[in-house]
Amino acid sequence: IASLTKRDTLYKQKYIYTNAKVINNGSNLRSNYITLNIGAEQGITHDMAIINSEGIVGVIKDVSKNFSSALSILHKDVKVNCMLKKDGAYGPLSWEKDDDYTSATITDIPIHAHIKNGDTIVTSALSSIFPEGISVGTVKSFDRKSGDAFYTVKVNLSTNFKKLNHVYVIKNVFKAEQDSLE
């Protein structure tokens, strides 16, 4: 198990990435969990982000000595602040009851946003858990109800949740300081 750390006196590193292996994963329930082969002994704590080479995966929930359990992005209680890569319009991503494991929904994208099918969605700077710019997916469709000032956006997720294997757990070194101010 390895961590990626940059040591430079002129650079304050904000994130530390630790490799992990997925040893259990759900993708067809309303509340899906992921189990990883690393825990407190490897520096893992509650509320750390999980990504893979494709994009966002989940958030650490519980930790034992050598294992951790995470809420998958495919969990009813997970919300991640995301944005349109091209213009920065943002809103919360959540997995809806009628979504399958390949898609999720973003609400509250303002109607002045320049949006079209196929646009790239990434994590926004509003998250103290995920770094900004991590792939989330692409716009599948979008609409708004009459009179609403916001779009609801269906997103094709970039992560294939049926093939999760190796992931990275991300520690935001400054999360506690940021949270204490917010």
XYZ file of N, CA and C in Angstrom:
546
model
N 0.869 -1.174 0.000
C 0.000 0.000 0.000
C 0.906 1.225 0.000
N 0.640 2.130 -0.910
C 1.510 3.296 -1.040
C 0.695 4.575 -0.991
N 1.346 5.621 -0.512
C 0.757 6.951 -0.511
C 1.609 7.851 -1.384
N 0.999 8.794 -2.030
C 1.701 9.765 -2.848
C 1.758 11.068 -2.073
N 2.960 11.496 -1.732
C 3.150 12.723 -0.972
C 4.214 13.556 -1.661
N 3.975 14.841 -1.793
C 4.955 15.758 -2.364
C 5.509 16.589 -1.224
N 6.828 16.590 -1.082
C 7.479 17.359 -0.022
C 8.267 18.494 -0.661
N 7.812 19.710 -0.441
C 8.456 20.892 -1.000
C 8.160 22.043 -0.051
N 9.177 22.720 0.409
C 8.974 23.790 1.383
C 8.223 24.977 0.801
N 8.148 25.075 -0.536
C 7.433 26.178 -1.175
C 5.998 25.801 -1.532
N 5.614 24.565 -1.265
C 4.320 24.052 -1.700
C 3.621 23.412 -0.506
N 2.408 23.867 -0.215
C 1.633 23.251 0.862
C 0.680 22.245 0.225
N 1.013 20.994 0.374
C 0.199 19.948 -0.233
C -1.144 19.860 0.473
N -2.209 19.876 -0.319
C -3.552 19.832 0.235
C -4.105 18.409 0.316
N -3.673 17.517 -0.580
C -4.236 16.167 -0.636
C -3.150 15.103 -0.595
N -3.468 13.994 0.083
C -2.616 12.813 0.096
C -3.455 11.648 -0.431
N -2.910 10.910 -1.409
C -3.606 9.798 -2.048
C -3.021 8.486 -1.558
N -3.890 7.543 -1.154
C -3.462 6.230 -0.694
C -4.145 5.161 -1.530
N -3.364 4.205 -2.048
C -3.906 3.096 -2.842
C -4.705 2.150 -1.956
N -5.769 1.596 -2.513
C -6.572 0.595 -1.800
C -7.181 -0.374 -2.803
N -7.580 -1.523 -2.284
C -8.270 -2.525 -3.097
C -9.695 -2.674 -2.585
N -10.637 -2.720 -3.511
C -12.049 -2.943 -3.175
C -12.224 -4.430 -2.903
N -12.738 -4.765 -1.712
C -12.951 -6.179 -1.386
C -14.435 -6.541 -1.286
N -15.294 -5.528 -1.327
C -16.733 -5.763 -1.381
C -17.372 -4.510 -1.964
N -18.414 -4.696 -2.773
C -19.035 -3.564 -3.453
C -20.472 -3.884 -3.827
N -21.368 -2.953 -3.534
C -22.761 -3.097 -3.953
C -23.101 -2.027 -4.972
N -24.010 -2.348 -5.890
C -24.401 -1.348 -6.890
C -25.868 -1.438 -7.289
N -26.634 -2.320 -6.653
C -28.028 -2.471 -7.072
C -29.039 -2.271 -5.946
N -28.575 -1.761 -4.797
C -29.476 -1.479 -3.688
C -29.743 0.021 -3.614
N -30.597 0.454 -2.728
C -30.844 1.881 -2.527
C -29.702 2.516 -1.734
N -29.071 1.729 -0.858
C -27.937 2.182 -0.052
C -26.763 1.254 -0.321
N -25.872 1.662 -1.220
C -24.750 0.820 -1.619
C -23.481 1.194 -0.863
N -22.760 0.159 -0.417
C -21.531 0.328 0.353
C -20.356 -0.318 -0.372
N -19.159 0.135 -0.015
C -17.916 -0.405 -0.545
C -17.019 -0.715 0.658
N -16.336 -1.852 0.640
C -15.360 -2.186 1.675
C -13.975 -2.181 1.051
N -13.026 -1.538 1.752
C -11.644 -1.437 1.273
C -10.700 -2.181 2.208
N -9.542 -2.568 1.692
C -8.564 -3.345 2.453
C -7.586 -2.472 3.244
N -7.938 -1.244 3.547
C -7.099 -0.375 4.373
C -7.967 0.304 5.428
N -7.320 0.681 6.547
C -8.072 1.279 7.645
C -7.230 2.263 8.439
N -7.520 2.362 9.737
C -6.877 3.338 10.614
C -5.354 3.184 10.639
N -4.865 1.964 10.596
C -3.407 1.735 10.601
C -2.733 2.356 9.387
N -3.474 2.532 8.306
C -2.926 3.122 7.088
C -3.298 4.607 6.963
N -3.843 5.181 8.049
C -4.153 6.612 8.069
C -5.531 6.980 7.554
N -6.411 6.011 7.380
C -7.747 6.270 6.834
C -8.669 6.727 7.960
N -9.467 7.766 7.684
C -10.429 8.294 8.655
C -11.762 8.572 7.963
N -12.753 8.829 8.771
C -14.108 9.183 8.311
C -14.052 10.379 7.352
N -14.921 10.399 6.358
C -15.092 11.515 5.413
C -13.936 11.729 4.448
N -13.186 10.698 4.121
C -12.178 10.807 3.072
C -12.819 10.410 1.747
N -12.386 11.050 0.665
C -12.903 10.770 -0.674
C -12.285 9.501 -1.241
N -13.040 8.842 -2.122
C -12.524 7.685 -2.856
C -12.741 7.947 -4.338
N -11.673 7.758 -5.126
C -11.758 7.878 -6.576
C -11.053 6.688 -7.201
N -11.219 6.537 -8.507
C -10.381 5.602 -9.249
C -9.922 6.312 -10.514
N -9.321 5.594 -11.429
C -8.794 6.229 -12.637
C -9.903 6.794 -13.526
N -11.144 6.365 -13.306
C -12.268 6.837 -14.114
C -12.960 8.062 -13.512
N -12.984 8.163 -12.178
C -13.689 9.282 -11.555
C -14.030 9.021 -10.099
N -15.076 9.729 -9.606
C -15.467 9.621 -8.201
C -16.093 8.261 -7.906
N -15.881 7.780 -6.654
C -16.368 6.463 -6.258
C -17.229 6.532 -5.000
N -16.750 7.237 -3.945
C -17.497 7.261 -2.701
C -16.804 8.047 -1.610
N -17.307 7.874 -0.363
C -16.804 8.597 0.803
C -16.693 7.614 1.974
N -15.541 7.623 2.653
C -15.319 6.735 3.801
C -16.326 7.054 4.903
N -16.947 6.019 5.438
C -17.931 6.160 6.512
C -17.385 5.633 7.841
N -16.986 4.370 7.865
C -16.501 3.729 9.082
C -15.130 3.114 8.837
N -14.314 3.094 9.904
C -12.949 2.599 9.787
C -12.632 1.665 10.955
N -12.036 0.511 10.651
C -11.477 -0.364 11.676
C -9.957 -0.318 11.528
N -9.270 -1.174 12.242
C -7.810 -1.155 12.217
C -7.242 -1.329 10.802
N -7.771 -2.287 10.041
C -7.210 -2.596 8.718
C -8.213 -2.592 7.570
N -9.440 -2.119 7.833
C -10.456 -2.076 6.788
C -11.250 -0.781 6.909
N -11.933 -0.439 5.841
C -12.833 0.711 5.899
C -14.066 0.428 5.063
N -15.158 1.027 5.492
C -16.440 0.912 4.800
C -16.802 2.298 4.291
N -17.300 2.342 3.078
C -17.603 3.627 2.461
C -19.003 3.638 1.888
N -19.576 4.845 1.846
C -20.824 5.046 1.120
C -20.434 5.252 -0.334
N -20.985 4.442 -1.206
C -20.769 4.601 -2.636
C -21.486 5.871 -3.110
N -21.057 6.419 -4.227
C -21.807 7.505 -4.859
C -23.229 7.014 -5.143
N -23.375 5.693 -5.285
C -24.683 5.067 -5.508
C -25.354 4.766 -4.166
N -25.429 5.756 -3.296
C -26.068 5.642 -1.991
C -27.013 6.815 -1.834
N -28.193 6.570 -1.308
C -29.232 7.604 -1.214
C -28.822 8.806 -0.376
N -27.872 8.649 0.545
C -27.491 9.741 1.443
C -26.259 10.528 0.996
N -25.677 10.177 -0.157
C -24.470 10.869 -0.623
C -24.844 11.983 -1.590
N -24.283 13.166 -1.320
C -24.406 14.296 -2.232
C -23.004 14.857 -2.441
N -22.660 15.142 -3.698
C -21.347 15.665 -4.035
C -21.536 16.924 -4.860
N -20.862 18.006 -4.464
C -20.932 19.239 -5.240
C -20.158 19.071 -6.539
N -20.856 19.282 -7.653
C -20.277 19.099 -8.982
C -20.523 20.349 -9.821
N -19.789 20.435 -10.949
C -19.961 21.595 -11.814
C -19.763 21.215 -13.271
N -20.319 22.067 -14.132
C -20.049 21.953 -15.554
C -18.614 22.420 -15.759
N -17.795 21.592 -16.361
C -16.387 21.928 -16.528
C -16.220 23.198 -17.358
N -17.054 23.383 -18.376
C -16.832 24.493 -19.296
C -17.257 25.859 -18.770
N -18.212 25.916 -17.841
C -18.608 27.259 -17.378
C -18.718 27.412 -15.863
N -18.471 26.337 -15.109
C -18.414 26.443 -13.658
C -19.757 26.447 -12.943
N -20.878 26.368 -13.666
C -22.189 26.292 -13.000
C -22.228 25.008 -12.184
N -22.706 25.097 -10.944
C -22.615 23.948 -10.052
C -23.938 23.603 -9.395
N -23.966 22.372 -8.850
C -25.125 21.878 -8.122
C -24.783 20.541 -7.492
N -25.646 20.048 -6.598
C -25.373 18.775 -5.913
C -25.758 17.566 -6.781
N -24.842 16.583 -6.810
C -25.090 15.321 -7.495
C -25.610 14.320 -6.479
N -26.656 13.601 -6.837
C -27.159 12.529 -5.971
C -27.645 11.383 -6.836
N -27.723 10.227 -6.212
C -28.205 9.040 -6.908
C -29.666 8.870 -6.558
N -30.503 8.969 -7.549
C -31.947 8.885 -7.352
C -32.424 7.441 -7.388
N -33.562 7.222 -6.811
C -34.144 5.879 -6.732
C -34.323 5.239 -8.110
N -34.682 6.039 -9.105
C -34.935 5.483 -10.433
C -33.682 5.416 -11.311
N -32.547 5.919 -10.812
C -31.304 5.828 -11.573
C -30.760 4.407 -11.495
N -30.028 4.009 -12.542
C -29.306 2.753 -12.451
C -27.865 3.063 -12.047
N -27.018 2.057 -12.006
C -25.656 2.269 -11.518
C -24.785 3.070 -12.497
N -25.312 3.433 -13.651
C -24.528 4.187 -14.634
C -24.865 5.674 -14.659
N -25.872 6.094 -13.876
C -26.267 7.501 -13.947
C -26.676 8.060 -12.589
N -26.655 9.380 -12.503
C -27.066 10.100 -11.299
C -27.684 11.420 -11.746
N -28.106 12.249 -10.784
C -28.819 13.481 -11.088
C -28.182 14.668 -10.379
N -28.059 15.768 -11.107
C -27.635 17.034 -10.504
C -28.838 17.970 -10.536
N -29.098 18.607 -9.408
C -30.174 19.597 -9.344
C -29.551 20.982 -9.160
N -30.355 21.984 -9.358
C -29.981 23.373 -9.066
C -28.916 23.964 -9.979
N -28.796 23.472 -11.219
C -27.927 24.150 -12.192
C -28.736 25.335 -12.726
N -28.242 26.573 -12.573
C -29.027 27.745 -12.986
C -29.332 27.745 -14.482
N -30.487 28.286 -14.837
C -30.904 28.252 -16.242
C -30.035 29.131 -17.145
N -29.237 30.013 -16.579
C -28.326 30.798 -17.415
C -27.064 30.026 -17.796
N -26.905 28.817 -17.252
C -25.738 27.984 -17.586
C -25.812 27.567 -19.050
N -24.672 27.538 -19.674
C -24.580 27.084 -21.069
C -24.350 25.585 -21.049
N -25.423 24.832 -21.181
C -25.363 23.383 -21.015
C -25.848 22.680 -22.265
N -25.205 21.560 -22.581
C -25.675 20.728 -23.688
C -25.316 19.275 -23.400
N -26.009 18.364 -24.061
C -25.729 16.938 -23.881
C -24.279 16.656 -24.242
N -23.633 15.823 -23.438
C -22.239 15.470 -23.669
C -21.244 16.341 -22.914
N -21.709 17.443 -22.303
C -20.804 18.298 -21.528
C -20.193 17.522 -20.369
N -18.962 17.861 -20.026
C -18.229 17.194 -18.948
C -18.622 17.757 -17.581
N -18.852 16.851 -16.625
C -19.158 17.207 -15.236
C -17.972 16.766 -14.379
N -17.498 17.673 -13.502
C -16.391 17.380 -12.589
C -16.772 17.835 -11.184
N -15.986 17.424 -10.195
C -16.217 17.891 -8.827
C -15.877 19.378 -8.736
N -16.586 20.089 -7.855
C -16.366 21.533 -7.706
C -15.513 21.822 -6.482
N -15.054 23.049 -6.379
C -14.235 23.484 -5.248
C -15.067 23.619 -3.974
N -16.383 23.493 -4.069
C -17.250 23.632 -2.897
C -17.185 22.425 -1.963
N -16.557 21.355 -2.408
C -16.435 20.153 -1.578
C -15.161 20.210 -0.758
N -15.267 19.932 0.541
C -14.056 19.831 1.361
C -13.549 18.386 1.372
N -14.264 17.499 0.690
C -13.879 16.090 0.648
C -13.160 15.751 -0.661
N -13.791 16.078 -1.792
C -13.196 15.774 -3.097
C -12.393 16.957 -3.618
N -11.231 16.688 -4.215
C -10.506 17.768 -4.895
C -11.326 18.274 -6.085
N -11.131 19.512 -6.465
C -11.804 20.082 -7.625
C -11.278 19.433 -8.903
N -12.201 19.191 -9.847
C -11.803 18.737 -11.173
C -11.750 17.242 -11.379
N -12.191 16.446 -10.395
C -12.228 14.989 -10.572
C -13.426 14.643 -11.454
N -13.209 13.763 -12.411
C -14.273 13.385 -13.348
C -15.480 12.790 -12.620
N -16.661 13.236 -13.024
C -17.928 12.694 -12.518
C -18.649 11.980 -13.655
N -18.703 12.628 -14.829
C -19.372 12.029 -15.979
C -19.694 13.070 -17.025
N -20.704 12.772 -17.834
C -21.134 13.685 -18.892
C -22.648 13.877 -18.834
N -23.099 15.003 -19.351
C -24.533 15.310 -19.376
C -25.232 14.348 -20.331
N -26.203 13.617 -19.783
C -27.031 12.695 -20.567
C -28.251 13.440 -21.105
N -28.875 14.241 -20.232
C -30.035 15.051 -20.596
C -30.246 16.106 -19.525
N -31.051 17.116 -19.849
C -31.361 18.149 -18.864
C -32.720 18.740 -19.199
N -33.413 19.192 -18.149
C -34.701 19.846 -18.351
C -35.021 20.707 -17.141
N -36.065 21.494 -17.269
C -36.540 22.274 -16.130
C -38.054 22.326 -16.195
N -38.638 22.332 -15.022
C -40.082 22.442 -14.936
C -40.471 23.889 -15.180
N -41.631 24.098 -15.704
C -42.118 25.445 -15.989
C -42.046 26.322 -14.743
N -41.433 27.479 -14.884
C -41.317 28.414 -13.778
C -40.096 28.226 -12.904
N -39.401 27.084 -13.040
C -38.189 26.847 -12.248
C -37.029 27.686 -12.777
N -36.140 28.081 -11.884
C -34.950 28.837 -12.275
C -33.733 27.925 -12.396
N -33.958 26.607 -12.297
C -32.847 25.661 -12.318
C -33.132 24.488 -13.237
N -32.065 23.916 -13.783
C -32.148 22.678 -14.547
C -31.959 21.484 -13.612
N -32.562 20.371 -13.987
C -32.246 19.073 -13.424
C -31.493 18.334 -14.518
N -30.308 17.814 -14.175
C -29.405 17.235 -15.168
C -29.181 15.759 -14.869
N -29.422 14.905 -15.859
C -29.081 13.486 -15.765
C -27.644 13.335 -16.237
N -26.845 12.613 -15.450
C -25.421 12.465 -15.731
C -25.077 10.998 -15.964
N -24.376 10.726 -17.076
C -23.776 9.411 -17.291
C -22.497 9.384 -16.467
N -22.444 8.551 -15.438
C -21.281 8.500 -14.559
C -20.068 7.924 -15.292
N -18.894 8.495 -15.030
C -17.666 8.021 -15.681
C -17.138 6.737 -15.043
N -17.477 6.490 -13.788
C -17.002 5.293 -13.076
C -17.917 4.110 -13.353
N -17.314 2.970 -13.687
C -18.072 1.740 -13.873
C -18.112 1.019 -12.520
N -19.238 1.122 -11.822
C -19.367 0.569 -10.478
C -19.472 -0.954 -10.456
N -19.617 -1.586 -11.599
C -19.633 -3.051 -11.667
C -18.224 -3.625 -11.816
N -17.222 -2.728 -11.984
C -15.848 -3.195 -12.179
C -14.873 -2.497 -11.241
N -15.314 -2.123 -10.049
C -14.415 -1.469 -9.098
C -13.394 -2.470 -8.583
N -12.130 -2.069 -8.598
C -11.068 -2.936 -8.122
C -10.053 -2.129 -7.320
N -9.223 -1.363 -7.990
C -8.236 -0.519 -7.313
C -8.743 0.917 -7.259
N -8.592 1.536 -6.092
C -9.060 2.910 -5.890
C -7.991 3.702 -5.135
N -8.220 4.996 -5.028
C -7.387 5.883 -4.223
C -8.268 6.538 -3.173
N -7.794 6.526 -1.933
C -8.474 7.233 -0.856
C -7.729 8.554 -0.692
N -8.488 9.652 -0.629
C -7.886 10.979 -0.630
C -8.116 11.674 0.705
N -7.034 12.103 1.300
C -7.107 12.877 2.541
C -6.873 14.340 2.206
N -7.823 15.206 2.594
C -7.665 16.648 2.497
C -6.968 17.088 3.782
N -5.720 17.455 3.686
C -4.912 17.804 4.850
C -5.510 18.981 5.622
N -6.207 19.880 4.920
C -6.751 21.074 5.543
C -8.244 21.000 5.840
N -8.856 19.787 5.723
C -10.301 19.658 5.895
C -10.784 20.139 7.268
N -10.126 19.724 8.331
C -10.565 20.099 9.684
C -10.525 21.621 9.863
N -9.476 22.249 9.355
C -9.367 23.709 9.460
C -10.478 24.391 8.666
N -10.736 23.910 7.450
C -11.793 24.482 6.616
C -13.160 24.282 7.258
N -13.427 23.066 7.747
C -14.713 22.769 8.376
C -14.955 23.625 9.608
N -13.900 23.911 10.381
C -14.070 24.705 11.601
C -14.483 26.146 11.295
N -14.094 26.639 10.127
C -14.503 27.999 9.735
C -15.895 28.022 9.141
N -16.283 26.942 8.503
C -17.583 26.899 7.825
C -18.668 26.511 8.789
